[in-house]
């Protein structure tokens, strides 16, 4: 039949139906006709996802398909898949949430071109952020490089109300491939996936930990944070939905954390190279250790065998849960960069292998903040002491005991300082692989060498 184009909703990192501008636009454009809900499995990126993230996305797609009543899956390069669909179904209007990562933008340019060649078009609406990357700039039009003024401009820019879920979701159930299946790694406990689980987590956070968030967010031993980084990463919840429930004064601290996510997305949007390379080119001169000895230290760090309990607990939490507490991300990252003198991008890649919330912007810039090569970085001379950090942010040692069984027999702060008690090493916990005081001096020497005096 000649006539209206087939409306397609192409889901990417927006696996929800609530507060979804592109889905609302697709349903409105269909004017009562069914919308084709589509997910494209792109072999390279799908394979490169860490095992926990791949398993999580597969589970989230199951939940989305159930919510929609259908989800058409195809494997291939998006430009080819969509051109093929246009050949099969006739002209398409493909709705999608705007992408802002370097890879996502390049993909969408290609898709728009391929669709145009088939009398079809890509229609983008909304973004994965409250304020789309690139939308706020300094008065002179240049991007912000420092968080505080960005945060101010971001809050002043503001955002709309959440977009209601369409009253009816009439979806086209076109036979395709089965939903992708992927098991999580043995030993990793996967969190529940999908929009319902995300919204339930949010409700539980609002009813509980939010009130004490400012005071408890840094405590690794407490469940004081939202753990919404995973749903935010995969778009099972939109930040606007969260912001609509928050009071800018009362919940200042939590709103600021959401702003950090948006700040880093904005920085990456303006400086795509910073995904894998130093934002501050002065750091290109930094000397890093290499070779078999450095590789052995890297492996000890990655496997949680450094002999520094707080660091090891963090790296083991990463593998056990596909997630790590923010304070411990900072301490483990600092240890790799400043105690082991390894480049931040090695750690960034290891985090990506395991983090379900692994995000190109937040991960690269979280690492660069620690390394000192990014925006608004911690002063280079601030080197975290991994033992004192543990004593401060896990004051009773409960976090260490939870993740490091070789230290589970040690009461209280002894879990952070097994060298101070007779039976500290009774269950095979390794001794420290480096001397922190010496490595701190070494790090400062290397930093001094790249900084003009
Ligand atoms: C080395 C390093 C790597 C990191 N890699 C990632 C990553 O790949 N993906 C990721 O989402 N976060 C990353 N972070 C930021 C932060 O650690 C996590 O967002 C946070 O731990 C998630 O837990 P939560 O949802 O309970 O956070 P909450 O404390 O509840 O914060 C709410 C939300 O705010 C955002 N947020 C909080 N802190 C930050 C921050 N420092 N930077 C950016 N966004 C923030 C997240 O979306 C988070 O879900 C990294 C931080 C460091 C130091």
XYZ file of C-alpha atoms and ligand atoms in Angstrom:
506
model
C 0.000 0.000 0.000
C 1.292 3.439 -0.944
C 0.946 5.901 1.871
C 2.288 6.771 5.247
C 5.833 5.591 6.004
C 6.297 2.772 8.492
C 7.215 4.267 11.864
C 10.143 2.514 13.526
C 11.376 3.013 17.091
C 15.053 2.114 17.132
C 16.144 1.450 20.736
C 19.816 1.837 21.639
C 20.788 2.952 25.141
C 17.222 3.987 26.014
C 15.626 0.685 27.055
C 12.424 2.034 28.594
C 8.923 3.211 27.756
C 8.449 5.962 30.371
C 9.694 9.495 29.769
C 10.844 8.590 26.268
C 10.514 11.472 23.786
C 11.523 9.391 20.736
C 9.014 6.634 21.540
C 6.303 9.239 22.132
C 7.177 10.820 18.766
C 7.041 7.465 16.973
C 3.641 6.633 18.446
C 2.297 10.112 17.614
C 3.579 9.929 14.034
C 2.014 6.482 13.574
C -1.391 8.005 14.373
C -2.849 4.724 15.567
C -0.950 2.449 13.169
C 1.533 0.022 14.739
C 5.127 1.100 15.351
C 7.958 -1.344 14.660
C 10.150 -1.575 17.790
C 13.692 -2.429 16.698
C 16.968 -3.388 18.337
C 20.066 -3.888 16.203
C 22.792 -6.149 17.545
C 25.990 -4.686 16.075
C 28.512 -7.558 16.195
C 31.718 -5.572 16.979
C 30.413 -3.400 19.830
C 28.255 -6.258 21.145
C 31.320 -8.509 21.363
C 33.422 -5.748 22.887
C 30.936 -5.099 25.698
C 32.162 -6.584 28.948
C 30.524 -9.914 29.803
C 28.481 -8.477 32.704
C 27.219 -5.544 30.595
C 26.299 -7.825 27.680
C 24.322 -10.145 29.980
C 22.637 -7.153 31.574
C 21.590 -5.628 28.253
C 20.241 -9.002 27.094
C 18.118 -9.205 30.257
C 17.000 -5.611 29.848
C 15.906 -6.327 26.263
C 13.778 -9.209 27.532
C 12.070 -6.828 29.942
C 11.576 -4.208 27.227
C 10.115 -6.759 24.798
C 7.677 -7.856 27.463
C 6.659 -4.294 28.204
C 6.163 -3.462 24.502
C 4.659 -6.811 23.543
C 7.189 -7.132 20.693
C 10.777 -6.308 19.812
C 12.201 -6.912 16.364
C 15.879 -7.910 16.497
C 18.369 -7.898 13.643
C 22.123 -8.380 13.621
C 24.399 -6.273 11.429
C 25.683 -2.781 10.739
C 22.844 -0.343 11.502
C 23.093 1.471 8.134
C 22.783 -1.844 6.285
C 20.080 -3.254 8.547
C 17.926 -0.153 8.193
C 18.435 0.049 4.433
C 17.386 -3.605 4.215
C 14.279 -2.904 6.309
C 13.389 0.006 4.011
C 13.718 -2.296 1.011
C 11.418 -4.811 2.685
C 8.823 -2.510 4.229
C 8.940 0.614 2.066
C 9.751 4.128 3.296
C 10.549 4.351 6.980
C 10.621 7.018 9.637
C 13.157 5.757 12.125
C 12.862 7.387 15.549
C 15.792 7.356 17.921
C 17.176 9.151 20.947
C 19.988 11.494 19.909
C 23.471 10.080 20.470
C 26.330 12.227 21.752
C 29.317 9.895 21.968
C 31.834 9.996 19.107
C 30.930 6.469 17.959
C 27.193 7.022 18.314
C 27.243 10.241 16.301
C 29.300 8.688 13.500
C 26.890 5.728 13.348
C 23.848 8.012 13.144
C 25.368 10.089 10.325
C 25.864 6.904 8.336
C 22.360 5.672 9.072
C 20.763 8.992 8.097
C 22.580 8.848 4.773
C 21.618 5.225 4.096
C 17.984 5.925 4.925
C 17.892 9.012 2.712
C 19.019 6.845 -0.200
C 15.903 4.745 0.391
C 13.432 7.614 0.655
C 13.417 7.247 4.430
C 14.655 9.322 7.325
C 16.119 9.253 10.794
C 14.175 11.383 13.295
C 15.971 12.046 16.571
C 14.289 13.321 19.718
C 15.518 13.792 23.267
C 18.866 12.660 24.589
C 20.169 10.455 27.360
C 20.684 13.542 29.516
C 18.556 16.204 31.214
C 20.515 18.805 29.224
C 21.924 17.480 25.963
C 25.729 17.609 25.640
C 26.733 20.772 23.806
C 23.618 22.686 24.933
C 25.336 24.812 27.569
C 28.490 26.765 26.807
C 30.355 29.656 28.359
C 29.055 33.107 27.390
C 31.783 33.243 24.706
C 30.492 29.985 23.181
C 33.384 27.776 24.277
C 32.770 24.612 26.321
C 33.178 24.457 30.096
C 36.264 22.708 31.409
C 35.509 23.188 35.103
C 32.601 21.517 36.873
C 31.303 24.266 39.174
C 30.515 26.878 36.500
C 29.148 24.118 34.243
C 26.887 22.957 37.069
C 25.583 26.487 37.561
C 24.890 26.987 33.850
C 23.370 23.500 33.586
C 20.948 24.172 36.455
C 20.055 27.570 34.991
C 19.394 25.986 31.579
C 16.942 23.554 33.199
C 14.948 20.719 31.640
C 11.388 19.860 30.769
C 8.891 17.736 32.656
C 9.043 13.955 32.108
C 7.295 12.889 28.896
C 4.283 10.687 29.686
C 4.303 7.129 28.379
C 1.982 6.901 25.347
C -1.517 5.866 26.423
C -1.411 2.885 24.064
C 1.652 1.163 22.728
C 0.574 -0.521 19.501
C 3.617 -2.391 18.274
C 4.206 -4.314 15.065
C 5.180 -7.904 15.807
C 7.362 -8.573 12.778
C 9.158 -11.938 12.894
C 12.921 -11.466 13.288
C 15.783 -12.986 15.172
C 15.364 -14.213 18.732
C 16.267 -11.756 21.473
C 19.997 -11.973 22.180
C 20.922 -14.153 25.091
C 24.108 -13.791 27.107
C 25.020 -15.263 30.459
C 26.899 -13.208 33.028
C 30.343 -14.442 34.067
C 30.504 -17.160 36.688
C 30.947 -15.456 40.041
C 29.227 -12.191 39.095
C 25.845 -11.591 40.702
C 23.761 -9.701 38.181
C 21.373 -6.986 39.375
C 17.773 -7.181 38.126
C 17.447 -5.461 34.735
C 14.670 -3.481 33.100
C 12.620 -0.367 33.641
C 10.440 -1.795 36.434
C 13.486 -2.816 38.458
C 15.059 0.615 37.869
C 11.964 2.489 39.005
C 11.631 0.226 42.047
C 15.261 0.944 42.929
C 14.615 4.669 42.582
C 11.520 4.512 44.830
C 13.476 2.599 47.460
C 16.283 5.166 47.317
C 13.862 8.103 47.650
C 12.141 6.436 50.591
C 15.425 5.613 52.345
C 19.035 6.601 51.665
C 18.330 9.886 49.821
C 17.742 11.774 53.098
C 21.259 10.952 54.361
C 22.935 10.879 50.956
C 25.210 13.856 51.643
C 26.592 12.271 54.801
C 26.738 8.644 53.702
C 27.517 8.623 50.007
C 31.240 8.160 50.639
C 30.856 5.192 52.983
C 31.794 2.054 51.076
C 30.329 -0.216 53.763
C 26.820 1.294 53.615
C 24.163 1.114 50.914
C 24.063 4.912 50.911
C 23.988 5.587 47.167
C 21.282 4.999 44.565
C 23.019 2.379 42.400
C 21.168 3.959 39.500
C 24.308 4.279 37.385
C 23.422 1.019 35.627
C 19.815 1.969 34.715
C 21.056 5.424 33.690
C 23.749 3.893 31.496
C 21.236 1.776 29.605
C 18.426 4.309 29.685
C 16.057 2.211 31.761
C 15.353 5.446 33.569
C 15.877 8.999 32.311
C 17.632 11.536 34.568
C 14.726 13.946 33.996
C 12.432 11.451 35.757
C 14.771 11.591 38.767
C 15.220 15.361 38.709
C 11.440 15.894 38.647
C 11.254 14.330 42.128
C 14.254 16.126 43.613
C 14.379 19.388 45.490
C 17.326 21.474 44.259
C 18.134 22.676 47.799
C 17.319 19.684 49.951
C 18.779 17.171 47.480
C 21.619 19.425 46.333
C 24.275 16.760 46.676
C 22.472 14.108 44.651
C 21.537 16.595 41.929
C 25.228 17.562 41.717
C 26.190 13.933 41.091
C 23.726 13.744 38.213
C 25.336 16.942 36.949
C 28.782 15.266 37.007
C 27.431 12.633 34.631
C 26.195 15.378 32.316
C 29.415 17.383 32.636
C 31.560 14.465 31.523
C 29.242 13.728 28.599
C 29.579 17.374 27.594
C 33.374 17.279 27.869
C 33.587 14.146 25.735
C 31.204 15.654 23.194
C 33.550 18.622 22.753
C 36.795 16.629 23.049
C 36.172 13.175 21.513
C 39.855 12.239 21.744
C 39.609 12.315 25.557
C 37.806 8.954 25.436
C 41.206 7.271 25.167
C 43.817 10.044 25.430
C 44.802 12.758 27.893
C 42.591 15.820 27.805
C 45.578 17.824 29.067
C 48.385 17.252 26.537
C 51.050 18.038 29.175
C 50.354 14.516 30.421
C 51.482 12.988 27.136
C 55.014 13.374 28.532
C 54.245 11.329 31.663
C 56.534 8.326 32.040
C 54.686 5.049 32.716
C 56.097 1.673 33.662
C 55.995 -1.084 31.034
C 57.189 -4.647 30.581
C 56.657 -7.960 32.378
C 57.087 -6.588 35.915
C 54.565 -3.825 35.246
C 52.198 -6.375 33.692
C 52.440 -8.557 36.789
C 51.558 -5.574 38.987
C 48.626 -4.781 36.710
C 47.316 -8.347 37.039
C 47.651 -8.266 40.825
C 45.641 -5.024 40.851
C 42.974 -6.344 38.463
C 42.550 -9.554 40.464
C 42.463 -7.813 43.841
C 45.789 -9.178 45.115
C 47.746 -5.994 45.877
C 47.960 -6.593 49.639
C 46.104 -3.306 50.240
C 42.740 -4.442 51.640
C 40.582 -1.489 50.526
C 41.975 -1.662 46.976
C 41.537 -5.431 46.799
C 37.996 -5.283 48.191
C 37.095 -2.773 45.475
C 38.538 -4.803 42.623
C 36.781 -7.899 43.905
C 33.485 -6.037 44.273
C 33.898 -5.050 40.620
C 34.059 -8.692 39.552
C 31.457 -9.914 42.046
C 28.814 -7.316 41.138
C 29.816 -5.554 37.908
C 29.766 -2.353 39.967
C 32.025 -0.596 42.461
C 31.379 2.103 45.038
C 32.491 5.563 43.853
C 34.955 6.185 46.684
C 36.619 2.853 46.014
C 36.729 3.552 42.253
C 38.760 6.643 43.156
C 41.095 4.748 45.465
C 41.660 1.762 43.149
C 42.247 4.115 40.216
C 44.694 6.204 42.206
C 46.553 3.076 43.226
C 47.011 1.951 39.627
C 48.170 5.350 38.435
C 50.159 6.673 41.392
C 51.370 3.570 43.243
C 51.954 1.323 40.238
C 52.790 4.101 37.707
C 50.642 2.533 35.015
C 48.705 4.560 32.452
C 45.110 5.385 33.354
C 43.781 3.920 30.108
C 44.847 0.422 31.121
C 42.676 0.750 34.201
C 39.897 2.366 32.200
C 39.789 -0.664 29.913
C 39.769 -3.088 32.836
C 36.848 -1.198 34.397
C 35.018 -1.365 31.061
C 35.463 -5.140 31.015
C 33.551 -5.474 34.260
C 31.383 -2.433 34.947
C 27.759 -2.829 33.893
C 27.517 0.965 34.087
C 30.756 1.325 32.047
C 30.221 4.591 30.233
C 32.607 6.149 27.699
C 32.392 9.614 29.260
C 32.109 8.922 33.008
C 34.712 6.180 32.976
C 37.361 7.950 30.885
C 36.889 11.184 32.804
C 36.624 9.490 36.199
C 40.046 8.015 35.436
C 41.428 11.280 34.114
C 40.201 13.131 37.192
C 42.265 10.741 39.303
C 45.264 10.788 36.969
C 45.209 14.584 36.836
C 45.050 14.722 33.045
C 41.392 15.687 32.754
C 39.118 18.582 33.600
C 38.969 20.020 37.028
C 41.362 17.350 38.158
C 42.435 16.652 41.713
C 45.738 18.440 42.335
C 48.518 16.106 41.281
C 50.142 16.141 44.710
C 47.025 14.643 46.312
C 47.886 10.948 46.337
C 45.324 8.790 48.112
C 46.722 6.700 50.928
C 44.910 3.403 50.365
C 45.018 2.399 54.032
C 43.835 5.721 55.466
C 41.085 5.900 52.845
C 39.895 2.479 53.955
C 39.941 3.419 57.629
C 37.981 6.573 56.900
C 35.351 5.260 54.481
C 34.982 1.722 55.835
C 35.625 2.516 59.495
C 34.729 -0.899 60.881
C 36.261 -2.964 58.059
C 32.887 -4.455 57.059
C 33.385 -3.696 53.363
C 36.759 -5.427 53.297
C 35.439 -8.489 55.119
C 32.506 -8.712 52.679
C 34.714 -8.984 49.594
C 38.025 -10.402 50.814
C 37.452 -13.801 52.463
C 41.120 -14.100 53.462
C 40.538 -11.155 55.814
C 37.048 -12.107 57.017
C 38.442 -13.436 60.308
C 39.814 -10.024 61.317
C 37.646 -7.820 63.537
C 37.232 -4.071 63.134
C 40.055 -2.025 61.655
C 42.461 -4.983 61.651
C 40.867 -5.894 58.311
C 42.559 -2.784 56.890
C 45.910 -3.452 58.582
C 46.537 -7.209 58.668
C 50.248 -6.494 59.259
C 49.363 -5.216 62.735
C 47.883 -8.477 64.062
C 49.425 -11.875 64.614
C 46.978 -13.877 62.533
C 46.616 -11.237 59.802
C 48.049 -13.484 57.124
C 46.663 -16.769 58.497
C 44.332 -17.280 55.512
C 46.636 -16.574 52.614
C 46.145 -12.822 52.104
C 49.132 -11.425 50.135
C 51.592 -8.894 51.576
C 51.654 -5.398 50.021
C 53.135 -5.494 46.506
C 54.629 -2.005 46.849
C 55.663 0.436 49.565
C 53.074 3.217 49.387
C 55.309 5.929 50.884
C 58.072 5.232 48.349
C 55.725 5.063 45.378
C 54.067 8.279 46.439
C 57.447 10.029 46.247
C 58.101 8.433 42.876
C 54.718 9.616 41.568
C 55.429 13.150 42.752
C 58.815 13.105 40.991
C 57.192 12.014 37.737
C 54.473 14.637 38.029
C 57.025 17.358 38.799
C 58.938 16.412 35.647
C 55.987 17.126 33.348
C 54.807 20.294 35.059
C 56.539 23.544 34.211
C 57.900 24.933 37.527
C 37.734 5.896 38.008
C 36.242 6.101 37.938
C 35.508 5.492 36.920
C 34.128 5.683 36.839
N 33.424 5.074 35.826
C 32.088 5.269 35.716
C 31.348 4.665 34.672
O 31.897 3.972 33.811
N 30.017 4.869 34.627
C 29.364 5.638 35.561
O 28.135 5.781 35.489
N 30.045 6.247 36.548
C 31.379 6.081 36.663
N 32.065 6.678 37.685
C 31.344 7.592 38.577
C 30.756 6.964 39.852
O 31.708 6.186 40.495
C 29.505 6.134 39.592
O 28.594 6.857 38.796
C 28.805 5.778 40.893
O 29.658 5.057 41.725
C 27.567 4.976 40.604
O 26.938 4.568 41.770
P 25.523 5.135 42.177
O 24.594 5.023 41.022
O 25.122 4.473 43.429
O 25.861 6.662 42.416
P 25.092 7.799 43.213
O 26.019 8.287 44.263
O 23.746 7.338 43.649
O 24.969 8.963 42.157
C 23.810 9.129 41.336
C 24.216 9.152 39.888
O 25.044 10.277 39.618
C 26.011 9.943 38.626
N 27.341 10.087 39.203
C 27.703 9.999 40.500
N 29.020 10.259 40.656
C 29.505 10.496 39.429
C 30.795 10.817 38.913
N 31.875 10.966 39.718
N 30.942 10.949 37.580
C 29.881 10.817 36.748
N 28.642 10.531 37.183
C 28.454 10.378 38.497
C 25.762 8.503 38.231
O 24.942 8.473 37.091
C 25.025 7.953 39.447
O 24.196 6.862 39.149
C 33.467 6.508 37.791
C 34.222 7.119 38.793
C 35.576 6.921 38.876
C 36.353 7.582 39.975
